[in-house]
PDB file of C-alpha atoms in Angstrom:
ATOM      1  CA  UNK A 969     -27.743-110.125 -64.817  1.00  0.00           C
ATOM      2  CA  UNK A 970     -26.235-110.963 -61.664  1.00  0.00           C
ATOM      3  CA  UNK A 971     -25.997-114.639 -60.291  1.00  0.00           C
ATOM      4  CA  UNK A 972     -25.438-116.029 -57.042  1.00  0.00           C
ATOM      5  CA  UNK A 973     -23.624-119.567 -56.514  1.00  0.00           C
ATOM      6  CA  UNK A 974     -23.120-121.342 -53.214  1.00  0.00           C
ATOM      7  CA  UNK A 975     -20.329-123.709 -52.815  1.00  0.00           C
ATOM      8  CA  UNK A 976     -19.239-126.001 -49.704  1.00  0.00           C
ATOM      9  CA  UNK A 977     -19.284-129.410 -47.928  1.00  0.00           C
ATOM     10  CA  UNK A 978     -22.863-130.889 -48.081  1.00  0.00           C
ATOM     11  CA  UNK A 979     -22.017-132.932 -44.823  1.00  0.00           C
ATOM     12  CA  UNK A 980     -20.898-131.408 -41.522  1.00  0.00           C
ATOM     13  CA  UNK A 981     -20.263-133.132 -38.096  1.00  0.00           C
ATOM     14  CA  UNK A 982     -21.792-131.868 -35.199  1.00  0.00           C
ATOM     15  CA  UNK A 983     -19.643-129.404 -33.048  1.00  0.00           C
ATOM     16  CA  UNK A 984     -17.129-128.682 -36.549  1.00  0.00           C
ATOM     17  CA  UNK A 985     -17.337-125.004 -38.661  1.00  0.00           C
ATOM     18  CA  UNK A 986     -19.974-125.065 -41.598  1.00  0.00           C
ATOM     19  CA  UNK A 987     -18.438-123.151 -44.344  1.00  0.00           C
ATOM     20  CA  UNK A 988     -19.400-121.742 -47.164  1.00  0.00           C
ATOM     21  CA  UNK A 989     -18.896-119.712 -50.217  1.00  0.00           C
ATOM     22  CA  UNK A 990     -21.145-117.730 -52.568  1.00  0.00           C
ATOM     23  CA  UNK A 991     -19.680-116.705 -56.162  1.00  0.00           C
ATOM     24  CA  UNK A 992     -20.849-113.672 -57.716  1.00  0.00           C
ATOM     25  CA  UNK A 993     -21.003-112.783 -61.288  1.00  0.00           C
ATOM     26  CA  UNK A 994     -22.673-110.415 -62.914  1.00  0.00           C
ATOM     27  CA  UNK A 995     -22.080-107.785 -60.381  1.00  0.00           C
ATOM     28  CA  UNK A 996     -18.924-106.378 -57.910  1.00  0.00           C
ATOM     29  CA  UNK A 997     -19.384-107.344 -54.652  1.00  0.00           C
ATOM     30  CA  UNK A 998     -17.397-103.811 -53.904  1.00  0.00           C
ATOM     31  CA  UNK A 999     -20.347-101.878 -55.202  1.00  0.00           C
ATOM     32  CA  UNK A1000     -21.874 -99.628 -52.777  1.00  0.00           C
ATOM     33  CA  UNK A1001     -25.214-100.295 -54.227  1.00  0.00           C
ATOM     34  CA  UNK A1002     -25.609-103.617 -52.459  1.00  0.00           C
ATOM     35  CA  UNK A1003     -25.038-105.735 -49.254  1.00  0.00           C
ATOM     36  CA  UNK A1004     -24.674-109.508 -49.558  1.00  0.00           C
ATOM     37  CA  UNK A1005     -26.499-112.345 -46.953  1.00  0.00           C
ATOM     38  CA  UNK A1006     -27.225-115.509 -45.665  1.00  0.00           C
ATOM     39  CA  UNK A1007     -30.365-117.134 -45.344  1.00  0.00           C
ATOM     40  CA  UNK A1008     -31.712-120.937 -44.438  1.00  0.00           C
ATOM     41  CA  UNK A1009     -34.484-122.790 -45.086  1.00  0.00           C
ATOM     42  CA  UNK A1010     -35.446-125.505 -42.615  1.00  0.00           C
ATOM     43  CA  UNK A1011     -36.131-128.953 -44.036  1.00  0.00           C
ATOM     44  CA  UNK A1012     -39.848-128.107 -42.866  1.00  0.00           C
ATOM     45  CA  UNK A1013     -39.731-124.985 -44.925  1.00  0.00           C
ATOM     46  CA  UNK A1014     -38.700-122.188 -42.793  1.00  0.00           C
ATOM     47  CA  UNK A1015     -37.231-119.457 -43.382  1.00  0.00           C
ATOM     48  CA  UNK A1016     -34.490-117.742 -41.160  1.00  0.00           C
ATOM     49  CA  UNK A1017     -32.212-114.866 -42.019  1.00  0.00           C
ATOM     50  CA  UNK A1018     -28.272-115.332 -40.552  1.00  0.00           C
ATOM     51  CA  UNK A1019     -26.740-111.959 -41.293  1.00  0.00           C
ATOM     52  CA  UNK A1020     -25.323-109.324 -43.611  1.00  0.00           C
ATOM     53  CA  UNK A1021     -22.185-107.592 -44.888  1.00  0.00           C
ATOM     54  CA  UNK A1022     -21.863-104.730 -46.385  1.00  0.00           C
ATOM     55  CA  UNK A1023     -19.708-103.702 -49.686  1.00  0.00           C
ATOM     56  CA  UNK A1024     -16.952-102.180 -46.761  1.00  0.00           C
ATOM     57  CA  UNK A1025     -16.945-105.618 -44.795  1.00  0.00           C
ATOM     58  CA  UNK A1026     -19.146-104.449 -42.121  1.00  0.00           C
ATOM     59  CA  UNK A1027     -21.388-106.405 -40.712  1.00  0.00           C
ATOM     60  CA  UNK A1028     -25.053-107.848 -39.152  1.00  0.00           C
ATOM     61  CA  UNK A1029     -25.454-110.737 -37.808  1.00  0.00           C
ATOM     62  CA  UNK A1030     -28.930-112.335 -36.324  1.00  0.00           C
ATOM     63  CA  UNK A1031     -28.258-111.819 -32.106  1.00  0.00           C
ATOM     64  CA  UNK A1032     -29.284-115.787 -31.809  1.00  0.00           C
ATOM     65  CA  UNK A1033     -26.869-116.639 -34.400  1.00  0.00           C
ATOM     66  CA  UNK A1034     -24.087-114.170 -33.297  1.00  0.00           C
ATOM     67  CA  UNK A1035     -21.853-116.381 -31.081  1.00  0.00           C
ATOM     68  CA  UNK A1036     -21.357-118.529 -33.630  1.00  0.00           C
ATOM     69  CA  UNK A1037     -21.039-116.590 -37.051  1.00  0.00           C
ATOM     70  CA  UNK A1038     -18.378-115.296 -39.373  1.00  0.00           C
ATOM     71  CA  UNK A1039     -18.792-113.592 -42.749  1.00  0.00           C
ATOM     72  CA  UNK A1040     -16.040-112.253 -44.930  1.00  0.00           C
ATOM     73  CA  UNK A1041     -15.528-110.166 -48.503  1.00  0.00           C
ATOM     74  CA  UNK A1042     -13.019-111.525 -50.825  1.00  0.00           C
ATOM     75  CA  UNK A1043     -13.009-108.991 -53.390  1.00  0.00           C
ATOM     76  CA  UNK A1044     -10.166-111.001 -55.670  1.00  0.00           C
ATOM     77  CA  UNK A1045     -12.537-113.457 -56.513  1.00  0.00           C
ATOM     78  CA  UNK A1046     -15.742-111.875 -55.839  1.00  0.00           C
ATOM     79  CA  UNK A1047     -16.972-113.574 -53.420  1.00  0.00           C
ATOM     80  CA  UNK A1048     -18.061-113.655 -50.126  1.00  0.00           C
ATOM     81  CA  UNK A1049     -18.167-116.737 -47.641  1.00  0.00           C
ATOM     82  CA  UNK A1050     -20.233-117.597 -43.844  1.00  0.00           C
ATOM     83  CA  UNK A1051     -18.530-119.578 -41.314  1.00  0.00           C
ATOM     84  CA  UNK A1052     -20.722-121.472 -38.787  1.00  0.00           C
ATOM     85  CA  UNK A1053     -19.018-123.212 -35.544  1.00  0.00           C
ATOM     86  CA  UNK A1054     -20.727-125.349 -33.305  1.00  0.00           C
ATOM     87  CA  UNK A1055     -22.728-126.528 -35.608  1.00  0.00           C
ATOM     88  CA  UNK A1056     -25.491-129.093 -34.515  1.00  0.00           C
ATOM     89  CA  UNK A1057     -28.234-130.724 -36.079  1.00  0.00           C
ATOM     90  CA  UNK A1058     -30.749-128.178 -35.826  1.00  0.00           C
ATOM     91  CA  UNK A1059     -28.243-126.350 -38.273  1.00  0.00           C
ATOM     92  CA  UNK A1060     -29.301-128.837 -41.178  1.00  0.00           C
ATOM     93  CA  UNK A1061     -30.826-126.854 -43.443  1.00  0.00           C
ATOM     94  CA  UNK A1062     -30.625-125.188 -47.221  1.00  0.00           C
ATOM     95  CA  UNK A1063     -28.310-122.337 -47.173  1.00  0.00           C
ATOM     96  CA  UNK A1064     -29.018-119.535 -49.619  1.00  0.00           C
ATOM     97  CA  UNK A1065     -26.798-116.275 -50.742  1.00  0.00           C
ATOM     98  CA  UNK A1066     -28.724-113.690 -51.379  1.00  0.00           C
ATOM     99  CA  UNK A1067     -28.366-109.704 -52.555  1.00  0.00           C
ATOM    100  CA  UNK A1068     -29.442-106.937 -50.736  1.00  0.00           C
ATOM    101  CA  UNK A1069     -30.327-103.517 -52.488  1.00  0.00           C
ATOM    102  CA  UNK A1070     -28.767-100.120 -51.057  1.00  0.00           C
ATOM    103  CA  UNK A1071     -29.290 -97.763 -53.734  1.00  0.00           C
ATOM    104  CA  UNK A1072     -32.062 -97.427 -56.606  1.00  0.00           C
ATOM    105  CA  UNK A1073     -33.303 -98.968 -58.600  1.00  0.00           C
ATOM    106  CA  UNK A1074     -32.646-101.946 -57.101  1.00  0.00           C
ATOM    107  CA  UNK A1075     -35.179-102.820 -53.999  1.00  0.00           C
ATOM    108  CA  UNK A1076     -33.874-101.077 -50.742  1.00  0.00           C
ATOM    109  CA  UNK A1077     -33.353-103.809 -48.387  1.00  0.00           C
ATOM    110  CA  UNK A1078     -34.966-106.447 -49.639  1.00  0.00           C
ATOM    111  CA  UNK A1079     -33.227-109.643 -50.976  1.00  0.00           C
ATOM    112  CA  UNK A1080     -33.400-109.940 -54.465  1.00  0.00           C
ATOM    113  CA  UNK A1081     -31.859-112.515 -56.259  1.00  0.00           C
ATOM    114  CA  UNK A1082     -30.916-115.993 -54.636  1.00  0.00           C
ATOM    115  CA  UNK A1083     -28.775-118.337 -55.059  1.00  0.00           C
ATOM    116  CA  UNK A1084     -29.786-121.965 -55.617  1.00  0.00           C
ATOM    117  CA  UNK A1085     -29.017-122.856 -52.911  1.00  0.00           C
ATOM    118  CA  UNK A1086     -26.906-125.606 -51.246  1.00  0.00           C
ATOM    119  CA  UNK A1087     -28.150-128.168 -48.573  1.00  0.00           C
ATOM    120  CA  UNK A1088     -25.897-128.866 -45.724  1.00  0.00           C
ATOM    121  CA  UNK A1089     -26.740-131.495 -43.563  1.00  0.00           C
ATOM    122  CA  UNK A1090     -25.201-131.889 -39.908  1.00  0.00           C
ATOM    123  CA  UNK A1091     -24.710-135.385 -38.852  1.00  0.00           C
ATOM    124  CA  UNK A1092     -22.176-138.009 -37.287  1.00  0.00           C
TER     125      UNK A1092
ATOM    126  CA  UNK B 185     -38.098-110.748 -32.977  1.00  0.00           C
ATOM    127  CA  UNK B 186     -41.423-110.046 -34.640  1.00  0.00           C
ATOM    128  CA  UNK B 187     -43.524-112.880 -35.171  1.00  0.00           C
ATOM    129  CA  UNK B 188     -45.341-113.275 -39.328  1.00  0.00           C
ATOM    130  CA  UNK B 189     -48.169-115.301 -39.237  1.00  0.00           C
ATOM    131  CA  UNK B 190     -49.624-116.274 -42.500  1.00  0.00           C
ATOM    132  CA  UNK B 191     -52.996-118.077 -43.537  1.00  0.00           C
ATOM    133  CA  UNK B 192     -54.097-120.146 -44.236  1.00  0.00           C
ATOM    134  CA  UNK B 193     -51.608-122.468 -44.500  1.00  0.00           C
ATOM    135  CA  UNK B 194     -52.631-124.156 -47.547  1.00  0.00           C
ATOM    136  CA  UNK B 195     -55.356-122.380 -50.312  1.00  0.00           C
ATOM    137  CA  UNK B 196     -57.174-125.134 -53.074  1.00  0.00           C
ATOM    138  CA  UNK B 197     -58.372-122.961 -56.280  1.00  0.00           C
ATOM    139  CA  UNK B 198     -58.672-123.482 -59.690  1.00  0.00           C
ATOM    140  CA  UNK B 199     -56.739-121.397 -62.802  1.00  0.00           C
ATOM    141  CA  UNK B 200     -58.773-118.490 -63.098  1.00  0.00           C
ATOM    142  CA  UNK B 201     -59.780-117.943 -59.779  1.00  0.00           C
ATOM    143  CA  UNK B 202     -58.814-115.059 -57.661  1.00  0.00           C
ATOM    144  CA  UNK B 203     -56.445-116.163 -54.567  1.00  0.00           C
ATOM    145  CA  UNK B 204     -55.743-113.905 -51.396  1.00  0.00           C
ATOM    146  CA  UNK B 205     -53.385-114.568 -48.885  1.00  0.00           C
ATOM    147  CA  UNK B 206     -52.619-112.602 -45.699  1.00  0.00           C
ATOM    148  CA  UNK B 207     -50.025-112.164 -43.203  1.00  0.00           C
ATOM    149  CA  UNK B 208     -50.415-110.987 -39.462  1.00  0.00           C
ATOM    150  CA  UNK B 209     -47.416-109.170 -37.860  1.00  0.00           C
ATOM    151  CA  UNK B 210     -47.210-109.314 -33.714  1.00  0.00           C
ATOM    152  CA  UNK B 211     -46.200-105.507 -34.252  1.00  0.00           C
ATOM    153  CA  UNK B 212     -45.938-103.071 -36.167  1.00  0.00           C
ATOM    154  CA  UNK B 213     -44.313-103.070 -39.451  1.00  0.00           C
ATOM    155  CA  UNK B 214     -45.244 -99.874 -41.151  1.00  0.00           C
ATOM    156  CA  UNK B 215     -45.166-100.660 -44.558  1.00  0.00           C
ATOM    157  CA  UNK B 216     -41.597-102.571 -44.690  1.00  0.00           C
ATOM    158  CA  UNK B 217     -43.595-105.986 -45.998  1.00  0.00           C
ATOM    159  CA  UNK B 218     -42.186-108.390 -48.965  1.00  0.00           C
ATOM    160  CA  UNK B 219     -43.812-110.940 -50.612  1.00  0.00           C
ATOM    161  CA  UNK B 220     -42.155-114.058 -52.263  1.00  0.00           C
ATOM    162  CA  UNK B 221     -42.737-116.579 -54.220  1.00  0.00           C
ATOM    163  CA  UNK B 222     -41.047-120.511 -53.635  1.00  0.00           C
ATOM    164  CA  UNK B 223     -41.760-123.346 -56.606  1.00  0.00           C
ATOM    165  CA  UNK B 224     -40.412-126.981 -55.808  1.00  0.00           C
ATOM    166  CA  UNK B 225     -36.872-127.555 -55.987  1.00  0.00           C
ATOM    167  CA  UNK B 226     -36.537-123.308 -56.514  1.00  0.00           C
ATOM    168  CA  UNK B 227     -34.955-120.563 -54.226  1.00  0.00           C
ATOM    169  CA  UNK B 228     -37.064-117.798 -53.012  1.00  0.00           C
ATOM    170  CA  UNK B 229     -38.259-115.253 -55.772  1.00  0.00           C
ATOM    171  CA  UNK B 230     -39.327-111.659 -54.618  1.00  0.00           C
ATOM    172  CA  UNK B 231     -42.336-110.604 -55.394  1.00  0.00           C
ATOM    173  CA  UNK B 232     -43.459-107.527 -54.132  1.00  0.00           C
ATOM    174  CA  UNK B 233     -42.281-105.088 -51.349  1.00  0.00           C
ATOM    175  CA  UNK B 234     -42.993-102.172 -49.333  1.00  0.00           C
ATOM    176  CA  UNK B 235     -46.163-103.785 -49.286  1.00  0.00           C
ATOM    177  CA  UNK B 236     -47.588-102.731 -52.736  1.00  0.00           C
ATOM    178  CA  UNK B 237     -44.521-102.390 -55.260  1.00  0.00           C
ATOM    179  CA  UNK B 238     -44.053-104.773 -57.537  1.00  0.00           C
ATOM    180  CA  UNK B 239     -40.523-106.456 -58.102  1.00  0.00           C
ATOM    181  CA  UNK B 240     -39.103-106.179 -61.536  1.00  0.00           C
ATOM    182  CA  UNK B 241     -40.716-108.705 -64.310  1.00  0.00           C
ATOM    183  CA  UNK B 242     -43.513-109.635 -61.879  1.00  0.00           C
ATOM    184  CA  UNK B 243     -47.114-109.528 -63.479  1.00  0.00           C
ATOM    185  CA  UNK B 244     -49.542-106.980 -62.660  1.00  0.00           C
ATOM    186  CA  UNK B 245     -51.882-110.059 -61.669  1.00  0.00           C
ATOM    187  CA  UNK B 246     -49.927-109.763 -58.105  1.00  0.00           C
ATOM    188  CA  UNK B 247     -50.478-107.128 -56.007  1.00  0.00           C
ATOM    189  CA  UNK B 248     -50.173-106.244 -52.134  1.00  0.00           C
ATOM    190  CA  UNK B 249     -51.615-104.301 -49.774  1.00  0.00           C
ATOM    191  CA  UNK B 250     -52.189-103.298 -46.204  1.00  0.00           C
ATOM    192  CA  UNK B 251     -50.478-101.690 -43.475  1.00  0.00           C
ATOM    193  CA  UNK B 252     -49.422-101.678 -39.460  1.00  0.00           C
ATOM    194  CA  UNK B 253     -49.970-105.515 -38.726  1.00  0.00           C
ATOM    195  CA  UNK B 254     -52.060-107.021 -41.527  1.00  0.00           C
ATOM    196  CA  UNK B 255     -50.999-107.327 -45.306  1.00  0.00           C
ATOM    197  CA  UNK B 256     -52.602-109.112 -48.110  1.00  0.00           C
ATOM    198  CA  UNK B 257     -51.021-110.529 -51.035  1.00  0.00           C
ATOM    199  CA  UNK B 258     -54.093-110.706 -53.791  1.00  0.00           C
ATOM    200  CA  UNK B 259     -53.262-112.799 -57.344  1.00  0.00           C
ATOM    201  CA  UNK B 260     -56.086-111.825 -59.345  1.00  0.00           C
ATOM    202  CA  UNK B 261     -56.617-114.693 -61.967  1.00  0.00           C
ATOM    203  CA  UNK B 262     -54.491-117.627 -61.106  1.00  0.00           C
ATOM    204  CA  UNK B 263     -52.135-119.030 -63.937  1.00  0.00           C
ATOM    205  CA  UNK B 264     -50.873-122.240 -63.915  1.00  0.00           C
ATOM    206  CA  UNK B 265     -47.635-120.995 -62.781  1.00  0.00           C
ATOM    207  CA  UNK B 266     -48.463-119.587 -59.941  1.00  0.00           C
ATOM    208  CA  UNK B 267     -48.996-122.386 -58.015  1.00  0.00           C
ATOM    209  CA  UNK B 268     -46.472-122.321 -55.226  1.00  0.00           C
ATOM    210  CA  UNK B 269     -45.683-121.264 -51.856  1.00  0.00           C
ATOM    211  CA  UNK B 270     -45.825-117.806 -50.286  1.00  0.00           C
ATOM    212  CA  UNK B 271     -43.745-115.985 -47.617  1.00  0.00           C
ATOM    213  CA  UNK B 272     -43.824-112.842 -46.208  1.00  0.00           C
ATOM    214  CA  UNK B 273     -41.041-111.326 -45.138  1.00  0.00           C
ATOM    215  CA  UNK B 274     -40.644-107.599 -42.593  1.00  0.00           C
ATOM    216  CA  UNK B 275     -37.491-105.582 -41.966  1.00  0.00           C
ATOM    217  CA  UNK B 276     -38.946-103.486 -39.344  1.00  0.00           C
ATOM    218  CA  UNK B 277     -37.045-105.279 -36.158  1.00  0.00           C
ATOM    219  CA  UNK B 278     -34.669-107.618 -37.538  1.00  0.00           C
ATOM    220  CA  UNK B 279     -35.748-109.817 -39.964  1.00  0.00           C
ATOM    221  CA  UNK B 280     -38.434-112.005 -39.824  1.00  0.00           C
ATOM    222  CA  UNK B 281     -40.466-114.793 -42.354  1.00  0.00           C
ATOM    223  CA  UNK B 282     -43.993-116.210 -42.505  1.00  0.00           C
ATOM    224  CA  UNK B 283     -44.732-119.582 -42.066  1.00  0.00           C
ATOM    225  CA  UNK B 284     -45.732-119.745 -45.332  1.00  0.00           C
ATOM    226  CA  UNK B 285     -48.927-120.442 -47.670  1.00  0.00           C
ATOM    227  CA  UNK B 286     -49.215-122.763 -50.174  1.00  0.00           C
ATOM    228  CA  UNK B 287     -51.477-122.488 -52.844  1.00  0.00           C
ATOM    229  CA  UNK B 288     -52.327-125.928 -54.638  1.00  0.00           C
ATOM    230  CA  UNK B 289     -54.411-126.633 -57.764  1.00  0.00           C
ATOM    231  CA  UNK B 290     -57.975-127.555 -56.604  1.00  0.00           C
TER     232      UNK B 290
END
């Protein structure tokens, strides 16, 4: 069963890089059958989707969120990692790592599991 | 960006009782509609998608439906474990959430 783990500071100063990693087990993050993604939840509750890469290293990112964001494979240690710069604090929020579905049987395009998620919190 | 807008915002039932949420789409979103499911302190669990299909392990008490703009997520006899909160999510332009509903023990 595969299992998503964020990693990464918990405090970031306004107008530094928020970086993060999500560990994968259970699953390669090489296999076509999936593409890999960021998500945050707002300390109000919402939900907002940051962008995707694909098993080949392509990827999406949200056009608001473009400017700013970076995400990257590393297949020796199965994982894959955002970068966010210019971070303010409208970036404080719970950062999830989530799993995409490409191929049956998994669901096509829809994000399925999550990580636990890791709160990072912008502040001076 | 397509706007979800879900209601109501919060839903008061008892165990038993049959709970039905909806979500609104500014536009179209054929049938590319999720559901999931948020407890306290818990990431995100999918729930259904493509409207109507049912995500692995998920009882047959859930079940979606709808179309175009308007999509209902119906839980047929509340358990005690489904109390919790509810997005919807489309993947017609971008990617786009609800707002949320939360559904609370009366």
């Amino acid at each position: 069963q595969v299992q998503l783990q964020e990693s990464g500071p918990g405090l970031v100063k306004p107008s530094q890089t928020l970086s993060l990693t999500c560990a994968v087990s259970g699953d390669s993050i090489s296999s076509d059958g999936y593409y890999w993604s960021w998500i945050r939840q707002y300390p109000g509750k919402g939900l907002e989707w940051i962008g995707y890469i694909y098993y080949s290293g392509s990827t999406y990112y949200k056009p608001s969120l473009a400017s700013r964001v970076t995400m990257s494979l590393d297949t020796s240690k199965n994982q894959f990692s955002l970068n966010l710069s210019s971070v303010t604090a409208a970036d404080t929020a719970v950062y999830y790592c989530v799993r995409g579905g490409l191929l049956p049987p998994a669901p096509i395009n829809w994000f399925d599991p999550w990580g636990q998620g890791t709160l990072v919190t912008v502040s001076s | 960006e397509i706007v979800l807008t879900q209601s109501p915002a919060t839903l008061s039932l008892s165990p038993g009782e049959r709970a039905t949420l909806s979500c609104r789409a500014s536009q179209s979103v054929t049938s590319y509609l999720a559901w999931y499911q948020q407890k306290p302190g818990q990431a995100p669990r999918l729930l259904i998608y493509d409207t109507s299909t049912r995500a692995t392990g998920v009882p047959a008490r859930f079940s979606g439906s709808g179309s175009g703009t308007d999509f209902t997520l119906t839980i047929s006899s509340l358990e005690p474990e489904d109390f919790a909160v509810y997005y919807c999510q489309q993947r017609t332009n971008s990617l786009s959430f609800g707002g949320g509903t939360k559904v609370e023990i009366k």
